[in-house]
CSV table of N, CA, C and O in Angstrom, one decimal:
chain,number,residue,atom,x,y,z
C,13,MET,N,109.7,103.4,83.3
C,13,MET,CA,109.8,103.8,84.6
C,13,MET,C,111.1,104.0,85.2
C,13,MET,O,111.5,103.7,86.4
C,14,SER,N,112.0,104.5,84.4
C,14,SER,CA,113.4,105.0,84.6
C,14,SER,C,113.4,106.0,85.8
C,14,SER,O,114.4,106.1,86.5
C,15,ASP,N,112.4,106.7,86.0
C,15,ASP,CA,112.3,107.9,87.0
C,15,ASP,C,112.5,107.0,88.4
C,15,ASP,O,113.3,107.6,89.4
C,16,LEU,N,111.6,105.9,88.4
C,16,LEU,CA,111.8,105.1,89.7
C,16,LEU,C,113.2,104.6,90.1
C,16,LEU,O,113.7,104.5,91.2
C,17,ILE,N,113.8,104.2,88.9
C,17,ILE,CA,115.0,103.6,89.0
C,17,ILE,C,116.1,104.8,89.4
C,17,ILE,O,117.1,104.7,90.4
C,18,GLU,N,116.0,106.0,88.7
C,18,GLU,CA,116.8,107.0,89.1
C,18,GLU,C,116.7,107.3,90.7
C,18,GLU,O,117.5,107.7,91.5
C,19,LEU,N,115.3,107.5,91.2
C,19,LEU,CA,115.0,107.8,92.5
C,19,LEU,C,115.7,106.8,93.4
C,19,LEU,O,116.3,107.1,94.5
C,20,ARG,N,115.5,105.6,93.0
C,20,ARG,CA,116.1,104.4,93.8
C,20,ARG,C,117.6,104.6,94.0
C,20,ARG,O,118.2,104.7,95.1
C,21,ASP,N,118.3,105.0,92.8
C,21,ASP,CA,119.6,105.0,92.9
C,21,ASP,C,120.0,106.2,93.8
C,21,ASP,O,121.1,106.1,94.3
C,22,ARG,N,119.3,107.4,93.7
C,22,ARG,CA,119.6,108.5,94.3
C,22,ARG,C,119.6,108.3,95.9
C,22,ARG,O,120.2,108.8,96.7
C,23,MET,N,118.5,107.6,96.1
C,23,MET,CA,118.3,107.1,97.6
C,23,MET,C,119.3,106.4,98.2
C,23,MET,O,119.8,106.3,99.4
C,24,ARG,N,119.9,105.4,97.3
C,24,ARG,CA,121.1,104.6,97.8
C,24,ARG,C,122.2,105.5,98.1
C,24,ARG,O,122.9,105.2,99.2
C,25,VAL,N,122.6,106.2,97.2
C,25,VAL,CA,123.5,107.2,97.4
C,25,VAL,C,123.4,108.1,98.7
C,25,VAL,O,124.4,108.1,99.6
C,26,PHE,N,122.1,108.7,98.7
C,26,PHE,CA,121.7,109.4,99.9
C,26,PHE,C,122.0,108.6,101.3
C,26,PHE,O,122.6,109.1,102.3
C,27,THR,N,121.6,107.5,101.2
C,27,THR,CA,121.6,106.5,102.3
C,27,THR,C,123.1,106.2,102.8
C,27,THR,O,123.3,106.1,103.9
C,28,GLU,N,123.9,105.8,101.6
C,28,GLU,CA,125.4,105.4,102.0
C,28,GLU,C,126.2,106.4,102.5
C,28,GLU,O,127.0,106.4,103.3
C,29,GLU,N,126.0,107.8,101.9
C,29,GLU,CA,126.7,108.9,102.3
C,29,GLU,C,126.5,109.1,103.8
C,29,GLU,O,127.2,109.6,104.4
C,30,ARG,N,125.4,108.7,104.3
C,30,ARG,CA,125.0,109.1,105.8
C,30,ARG,C,125.2,107.7,106.6
C,30,ARG,O,125.0,107.9,107.9
C,31,ASP,N,125.6,106.7,106.0
C,31,ASP,CA,125.6,105.4,106.7
C,31,ASP,C,124.2,105.1,107.5
C,31,ASP,O,124.4,104.6,108.6
C,32,TRP,N,123.2,105.3,106.7
C,32,TRP,CA,121.8,105.2,107.4
C,32,TRP,C,121.2,103.8,106.9
C,32,TRP,O,120.3,103.4,107.3
C,33,GLY,N,122.1,103.1,106.1
C,33,GLY,CA,121.6,101.6,105.6
C,33,GLY,C,121.3,100.7,106.8
C,33,GLY,O,120.3,99.9,106.8
C,34,GLN,N,122.1,101.0,107.9
C,34,GLN,CA,122.1,100.2,109.1
C,34,GLN,C,120.7,100.4,109.8
C,34,GLN,O,120.3,99.5,110.6
C,35,PHE,N,120.0,101.4,109.4
C,35,PHE,CA,118.7,101.7,110.1
C,35,PHE,C,117.5,101.2,109.0
C,35,PHE,O,116.4,101.4,109.6
C,36,HIS,N,117.7,101.0,108.0
C,36,HIS,CA,116.8,100.7,106.8
C,36,HIS,C,116.4,99.4,106.8
C,36,HIS,O,116.4,98.6,105.5
C,37,ASP,N,116.0,98.7,107.9
C,37,ASP,CA,115.6,97.4,107.9
C,37,ASP,C,114.1,97.5,107.4
C,37,ASP,O,113.4,98.6,107.6
C,38,PRO,N,113.4,96.3,107.0
C,38,PRO,CA,112.2,96.5,106.5
C,38,PRO,C,111.1,97.1,107.5
C,38,PRO,O,110.3,98.1,107.3
C,39,LYS,N,111.2,96.5,108.8
C,39,LYS,CA,110.2,97.1,109.7
C,39,LYS,C,110.3,98.5,110.1
C,39,LYS,O,109.4,99.2,110.1
C,40,SER,N,111.6,99.0,110.1
C,40,SER,CA,111.8,100.5,110.3
C,40,SER,C,111.3,101.3,109.1
C,40,SER,O,110.6,102.3,109.4
C,41,LEU,N,111.6,100.8,107.9
C,41,LEU,CA,111.1,101.5,106.9
C,41,LEU,C,109.4,101.6,106.8
C,41,LEU,O,108.9,102.6,106.3
C,42,ILE,N,109.0,100.4,106.9
C,42,ILE,CA,107.5,100.3,107.2
C,42,ILE,C,106.8,101.5,108.0
C,42,ILE,O,106.0,102.0,107.8
C,43,LEU,N,107.4,101.4,109.3
C,43,LEU,CA,107.0,102.3,110.3
C,43,LEU,C,107.1,103.6,109.8
C,43,LEU,O,106.4,104.5,110.0
C,44,ALA,N,108.2,103.9,109.2
C,44,ALA,CA,108.4,105.2,108.6
C,44,ALA,C,107.4,105.7,107.6
C,44,ALA,O,106.9,106.7,107.5
C,45,LEU,N,107.2,104.7,106.7
C,45,LEU,CA,106.2,104.9,105.7
C,45,LEU,C,104.8,105.0,106.1
C,45,LEU,O,104.0,106.0,105.8
C,46,VAL,N,104.4,104.4,107.1
C,46,VAL,CA,103.0,104.6,107.8
C,46,VAL,C,103.0,105.9,108.6
C,46,VAL,O,102.0,106.5,108.4
C,47,GLY,N,104.0,106.3,109.1
C,47,GLY,CA,104.0,107.6,109.8
C,47,GLY,C,103.9,108.8,108.7
C,47,GLY,O,103.1,109.7,108.9
C,48,GLU,N,104.6,108.7,107.6
C,48,GLU,CA,104.3,109.5,106.5
C,48,GLU,C,102.9,109.6,106.1
C,48,GLU,O,102.4,110.7,105.7
C,49,VAL,N,102.4,108.4,105.7
C,49,VAL,CA,101.0,108.3,105.2
C,49,VAL,C,100.1,109.0,106.3
C,49,VAL,O,99.1,109.6,105.9
C,50,GLY,N,100.2,108.9,107.6
C,50,GLY,CA,99.6,109.4,108.7
C,50,GLY,C,99.7,110.9,108.5
C,50,GLY,O,98.7,111.6,108.8
C,51,GLU,N,100.8,111.5,108.3
C,51,GLU,CA,101.0,112.9,108.1
C,51,GLU,C,100.3,113.5,106.8
C,51,GLU,O,99.7,114.4,107.0
C,52,LEU,N,100.1,112.8,105.9
C,52,LEU,CA,99.4,113.0,104.9
C,52,LEU,C,98.0,113.1,105.1
C,52,LEU,O,97.1,113.9,104.8
C,53,ALA,N,97.6,111.9,105.7
C,53,ALA,CA,96.1,111.9,106.1
C,53,ALA,C,95.7,113.0,107.0
C,53,ALA,O,94.5,113.5,107.0
C,54,GLU,N,96.7,113.6,108.0
C,54,GLU,CA,96.3,114.5,108.7
C,54,GLU,C,95.9,115.7,108.1
C,54,GLU,O,95.0,116.5,108.6
C,55,LEU,N,96.6,116.0,106.9
C,55,LEU,CA,96.2,117.2,106.1
C,55,LEU,C,94.7,117.2,105.8
C,55,LEU,O,94.2,118.4,105.3
C,56,PHE,N,94.2,116.2,105.5
C,56,PHE,CA,92.9,116.1,104.7
C,56,PHE,C,91.8,115.5,105.9
C,56,PHE,O,90.7,115.5,105.5
C,57,GLN,N,92.2,115.2,107.2
C,57,GLN,CA,91.4,114.5,108.1
C,57,GLN,C,90.0,115.3,108.3
C,57,GLN,O,89.0,114.6,108.3
C,58,TRP,N,89.9,116.7,108.5
C,58,TRP,CA,88.8,117.2,108.7
C,58,TRP,C,88.2,117.9,107.7
C,58,TRP,O,87.1,118.8,108.0
C,59,LEU,N,88.7,117.8,106.6
C,59,LEU,CA,88.1,118.4,105.3
C,59,LEU,C,86.9,117.8,104.8
C,59,LEU,O,87.1,116.5,104.9
C,60,PRO,N,85.7,118.4,104.4
C,60,PRO,CA,84.6,117.7,103.9
C,60,PRO,C,85.2,116.9,102.5
C,60,PRO,O,85.9,117.5,101.8
C,61,ALA,N,84.7,115.8,102.5
C,61,ALA,CA,85.1,115.0,101.3
C,61,ALA,C,84.8,115.7,99.9
C,61,ALA,O,85.6,115.6,98.9
C,62,ASP,N,83.8,116.3,99.8
C,62,ASP,CA,83.3,117.0,98.4
C,62,ASP,C,84.1,118.3,98.3
C,62,ASP,O,84.1,118.7,97.3
C,63,ALA,N,84.9,118.7,99.3
C,63,ALA,CA,85.6,120.0,99.2
C,63,ALA,C,87.1,119.7,99.1
C,63,ALA,O,88.0,120.4,98.8
C,64,ALA,N,87.5,118.6,99.4
C,64,ALA,CA,89.1,118.2,99.6
C,64,ALA,C,89.9,118.4,98.2
C,64,ALA,O,90.9,118.9,98.4
C,65,VAL,N,89.4,118.1,97.0
C,65,VAL,CA,90.2,118.3,95.9
C,65,VAL,C,90.3,119.9,95.6
C,65,VAL,O,91.4,120.3,95.4
C,66,ASP,N,89.2,120.7,95.9
C,66,ASP,CA,89.4,122.2,95.5
C,66,ASP,C,90.4,122.8,96.6
C,66,ASP,O,91.1,123.5,96.3
C,67,ARG,N,90.2,122.2,97.8
C,67,ARG,CA,91.0,122.9,98.9
C,67,ARG,C,92.5,122.4,98.8
C,67,ARG,O,93.5,123.2,98.9
C,68,ALA,N,92.8,121.3,98.2
C,68,ALA,CA,94.0,120.8,97.9
C,68,ALA,C,94.8,121.5,96.9
C,68,ALA,O,96.0,121.5,96.7
C,69,ARG,N,94.0,122.3,96.1
C,69,ARG,CA,94.6,123.1,95.0
C,69,ARG,C,95.1,124.4,95.5
C,69,ARG,O,95.8,125.1,94.9
C,70,GLU,N,94.6,124.8,96.7
C,70,GLU,CA,95.2,125.8,97.4
C,70,GLU,C,96.5,125.9,97.8
C,70,GLU,O,97.1,124.9,98.1
C,71,ASP,N,97.3,127.0,97.7
C,71,ASP,CA,98.8,126.9,97.6
C,71,ASP,C,99.3,126.2,98.8
C,71,ASP,O,100.2,125.5,98.6
C,72,ARG,N,99.0,126.6,99.9
C,72,ARG,CA,99.7,126.0,101.1
C,72,ARG,C,99.3,124.4,101.3
C,72,ARG,O,100.3,123.8,101.5
C,73,LEU,N,98.2,124.1,101.1
C,73,LEU,CA,97.9,122.6,101.3
C,73,LEU,C,98.3,121.9,100.0
C,73,LEU,O,98.9,120.9,100.3
C,74,HIS,N,98.5,122.5,99.0
C,74,HIS,CA,98.9,121.8,97.8
C,74,HIS,C,100.6,121.6,97.9
C,74,HIS,O,101.0,120.4,97.8
C,75,GLU,N,101.2,122.6,98.5
C,75,GLU,CA,102.6,122.5,98.8
C,75,GLU,C,102.8,121.3,99.9
C,75,GLU,O,103.6,120.4,99.7
C,76,ARG,N,102.2,121.4,101.0
C,76,ARG,CA,102.4,120.4,101.9
C,76,ARG,C,102.0,118.9,101.6
C,76,ARG,O,102.6,118.0,102.0
C,77,ALA,N,100.8,118.7,100.7
C,77,ALA,CA,100.5,117.5,100.3
C,77,ALA,C,101.5,116.9,99.3
C,77,ALA,O,101.8,115.9,99.3
C,78,GLY,N,102.1,117.8,98.7
C,78,GLY,CA,103.3,117.5,97.8
C,78,GLY,C,104.5,117.0,98.7
C,78,GLY,O,105.1,116.0,98.3
C,79,GLU,N,104.7,117.6,99.7
C,79,GLU,CA,105.9,117.3,100.6
C,79,GLU,C,105.6,115.9,101.2
C,79,GLU,O,106.5,115.0,101.1
C,80,GLU,N,104.4,115.7,101.7
C,80,GLU,CA,104.1,114.5,102.2
C,80,GLU,C,104.2,113.4,101.2
C,80,GLU,O,104.5,112.2,101.6
C,81,LEU,N,103.4,113.4,100.1
C,81,LEU,CA,103.5,112.6,99.2
C,81,LEU,C,105.0,112.1,98.6
C,81,LEU,O,105.2,111.0,98.5
C,82,ALA,N,105.8,113.2,98.7
C,82,ALA,CA,107.1,112.9,98.4
C,82,ALA,C,107.8,111.8,99.5
C,82,ALA,O,108.4,110.9,99.0
C,83,ASP,N,107.6,112.3,100.8
C,83,ASP,CA,108.1,111.3,101.7
C,83,ASP,C,107.5,110.0,101.7
C,83,ASP,O,108.3,109.0,101.8
C,84,VAL,N,106.2,109.7,101.4
C,84,VAL,CA,105.8,108.6,101.2
C,84,VAL,C,106.4,107.7,100.0
C,84,VAL,O,106.7,106.5,100.2
C,85,LEU,N,106.5,108.3,98.9
C,85,LEU,CA,107.3,107.7,97.6
C,85,LEU,C,108.7,107.4,98.0
C,85,LEU,O,109.3,106.4,97.6
C,86,ILE,N,109.4,108.2,98.6
C,86,ILE,CA,110.8,108.0,99.0
C,86,ILE,C,110.8,106.8,100.0
C,86,ILE,O,111.7,106.0,99.6
C,87,TYR,N,110.2,106.5,100.9
C,87,TYR,CA,110.1,105.4,101.8
C,87,TYR,C,109.6,104.2,101.1
C,87,TYR,O,110.3,103.3,101.3
C,88,LEU,N,108.7,104.4,100.2
C,88,LEU,CA,108.1,103.4,99.4
C,88,LEU,C,109.3,102.7,98.5
C,88,LEU,O,109.6,101.5,98.5
C,89,VAL,N,109.8,103.7,97.9
C,89,VAL,CA,110.9,103.2,96.9
C,89,VAL,C,112.3,102.6,97.7
C,89,VAL,O,112.7,101.5,97.4
C,90,ARG,N,112.6,103.1,98.7
C,90,ARG,CA,113.5,102.7,99.6
C,90,ARG,C,113.2,101.1,100.1
C,90,ARG,O,114.0,100.5,100.0
C,91,LEU,N,112.1,101.0,100.5
C,91,LEU,CA,111.6,99.7,101.1
C,91,LEU,C,111.7,98.7,100.0
C,91,LEU,O,112.2,97.5,100.1
C,92,ALA,N,111.2,99.2,98.8
C,92,ALA,CA,111.2,98.1,97.7
C,92,ALA,C,112.7,97.9,97.3
C,92,ALA,O,112.9,96.5,97.0
C,93,ASP,N,113.6,98.6,97.5
C,93,ASP,CA,115.0,98.5,97.2
C,93,ASP,C,115.6,97.4,98.1
C,93,ASP,O,116.2,96.4,97.9
C,94,VAL,N,115.3,97.8,99.5
C,94,VAL,CA,115.9,96.9,100.5
C,94,VAL,C,115.2,95.6,100.3
C,94,VAL,O,116.0,94.5,100.6
C,95,LEU,N,114.1,95.3,99.9
C,95,LEU,CA,113.3,94.0,99.7
C,95,LEU,C,113.6,93.3,98.2
C,95,LEU,O,113.3,92.4,98.0
C,96,ASP,N,114.4,94.1,97.6
C,96,ASP,CA,114.9,93.8,96.2
C,96,ASP,C,113.6,93.5,95.4
C,96,ASP,O,113.4,92.4,94.8
C,97,ILE,N,112.6,94.3,95.4
C,97,ILE,CA,111.3,94.3,94.6
C,97,ILE,C,111.6,95.3,93.5
C,97,ILE,O,111.6,96.5,93.9
C,98,ASP,N,111.4,94.9,92.3
C,98,ASP,CA,111.1,96.0,91.2
C,98,ASP,C,109.9,96.5,91.4
C,98,ASP,O,108.8,95.9,90.8
C,99,LEU,N,109.6,97.8,91.9
C,99,LEU,CA,108.5,98.4,92.2
C,99,LEU,C,107.7,98.7,91.1
C,99,LEU,O,106.3,98.4,90.9
C,100,ALA,N,108.3,99.1,89.8
C,100,ALA,CA,107.5,99.4,88.6
C,100,ALA,C,106.8,98.1,88.2
C,100,ALA,O,105.8,98.1,87.7
C,101,ASP,N,107.8,97.0,88.1
C,101,ASP,CA,107.1,95.8,87.6
C,101,ASP,C,106.1,95.3,88.3
C,101,ASP,O,105.0,95.0,87.9
C,102,ALA,N,106.3,95.3,89.9
C,102,ALA,CA,105.3,94.9,90.7
C,102,ALA,C,103.8,95.7,90.4
C,102,ALA,O,102.7,95.1,90.3
C,103,ALA,N,104.1,97.0,90.3
C,103,ALA,CA,102.7,97.9,90.1
C,103,ALA,C,102.0,97.5,88.7
C,103,ALA,O,100.8,97.3,88.7
C,104,LEU,N,102.8,97.2,87.7
C,104,LEU,CA,102.3,96.9,86.4
C,104,LEU,C,101.6,95.4,86.3
C,104,LEU,O,100.3,95.4,85.9
C,105,ARG,N,102.2,94.6,87.1
C,105,ARG,CA,101.6,93.2,87.5
C,105,ARG,C,100.4,93.5,88.2
C,105,ARG,O,99.4,92.7,87.9
C,106,LYS,N,100.3,94.3,89.2
C,106,LYS,CA,99.2,94.5,90.0
C,106,LYS,C,98.1,95.1,89.1
C,106,LYS,O,96.8,94.7,89.2
C,107,LEU,N,98.4,96.1,88.4
C,107,LEU,CA,97.5,96.7,87.6
C,107,LEU,C,96.7,95.6,86.4
C,107,LEU,O,95.6,95.9,86.3
C,108,ARG,N,97.8,94.8,85.9
C,108,ARG,CA,97.0,94.0,84.9
C,108,ARG,C,96.3,93.0,85.5
C,108,ARG,O,95.0,92.6,85.2
C,109,GLY,N,96.5,92.5,86.8
C,109,GLY,CA,95.6,91.6,87.6
C,109,GLY,C,94.2,92.3,87.9
C,109,GLY,O,93.2,91.7,88.0
C,110,SER,N,94.2,93.6,88.3
C,110,SER,CA,93.0,94.4,88.8
C,110,SER,C,92.3,94.5,87.5
C,110,SER,O,91.0,94.5,87.6
C,111,SER,N,92.9,94.7,86.3
C,111,SER,CA,92.1,95.0,85.2
C,111,SER,C,91.3,93.7,84.9
C,111,SER,O,90.2,93.7,84.4
C,112,ALA,N,92.0,92.5,85.1
C,112,ALA,CA,91.3,91.1,84.9
C,112,ALA,C,90.1,91.0,85.9
C,112,ALA,O,89.0,90.5,85.6
C,113,ARG,N,90.4,91.3,87.1
C,113,ARG,CA,89.3,91.1,88.3
C,113,ARG,C,88.2,92.0,88.1
C,113,ARG,O,87.1,91.8,88.5
C,114,PHE,N,88.5,93.3,87.5
C,114,PHE,CA,87.3,94.4,87.4
C,114,PHE,C,87.3,94.8,86.0
C,114,PHE,O,87.7,95.8,85.8
C,115,PRO,N,86.8,94.1,85.2
C,115,PRO,CA,86.6,94.5,83.7
C,115,PRO,C,85.7,95.8,83.6
C,115,PRO,O,84.9,95.8,84.4
C,116,ALA,N,86.1,96.7,83.0
C,116,ALA,CA,85.6,98.0,83.0
C,116,ALA,C,84.2,98.0,82.4
C,116,ALA,O,83.3,98.8,83.3
C,117,GLU,N,84.0,97.2,81.6
C,117,GLU,CA,82.5,97.1,81.2
C,117,GLU,C,81.6,96.4,82.1
C,117,GLU,O,80.3,96.7,82.2
C,118,GLU,N,82.0,95.9,83.3
C,118,GLU,CA,81.3,95.2,84.3
C,118,GLU,C,81.2,96.1,85.7
C,118,GLU,O,80.3,96.0,86.3
C,119,VAL,N,82.2,96.9,85.9
C,119,VAL,CA,82.2,97.7,87.0
C,119,VAL,C,82.2,99.1,87.0
C,119,VAL,O,82.2,99.9,87.7
C,120,ARG,N,82.1,99.7,85.8
C,120,ARG,CA,82.1,101.0,85.5
C,120,ARG,C,81.1,102.0,86.4
C,120,ARG,O,79.9,101.5,86.4
C,121,GLY,N,81.5,102.8,87.2
C,121,GLY,CA,80.8,103.6,88.0
C,121,GLY,C,80.4,103.0,89.2
C,121,GLY,O,79.6,103.7,90.0
C,122,GLN,N,80.9,101.8,89.6
C,122,GLN,CA,80.7,101.1,90.9
C,122,GLN,C,81.9,100.9,91.8
C,122,GLN,O,82.9,100.7,91.2
C,123,ALA,N,81.8,101.2,93.1
C,123,ALA,CA,83.0,100.9,93.9
C,123,ALA,C,83.3,99.3,94.1
C,123,ALA,O,82.2,98.6,93.8
C,124,PRO,N,84.6,99.1,94.1
C,124,PRO,CA,84.9,97.7,94.1
C,124,PRO,C,84.1,97.0,95.5
C,124,PRO,O,84.0,97.7,96.5
C,125,ASP,N,83.5,95.8,95.2
C,125,ASP,CA,83.0,95.0,96.3
C,125,ASP,C,84.1,94.1,96.8
C,125,ASP,O,84.7,93.3,96.1
C,126,LYS,N,84.4,94.2,98.0
C,126,LYS,CA,85.5,93.6,98.7
C,126,LYS,C,84.9,92.3,99.4
C,126,LYS,O,85.6,91.7,100.0
C,127,SER,N,83.7,92.0,99.1
C,127,SER,CA,83.1,90.8,100.1
C,127,SER,C,83.4,89.5,99.4
C,127,SER,O,83.9,89.6,98.3
């Protein structure tokens, strides 16, 4: 997961060069992240669910979705850095836990039951 480390390090430099670290408290980063997720959601808000994947392959929507996903990733990586969380390690641990909670042979083809 060295790509995440490189992205984290580049975000650190970008932030330090602009003296923006003073604005990167967890609350502000979370609100920025939520805002970017909202912008991503807005692109798909009124698309029929069964057409969303095909429409997202169209040039303009594909480009815009990529831009918004990049914003989400950047804020997420920055938040993890500020909180001193190894994002790759946390994601792998979460995936291992989910694999144990939802064995493929028991849940294949079924939406997770959150009750």
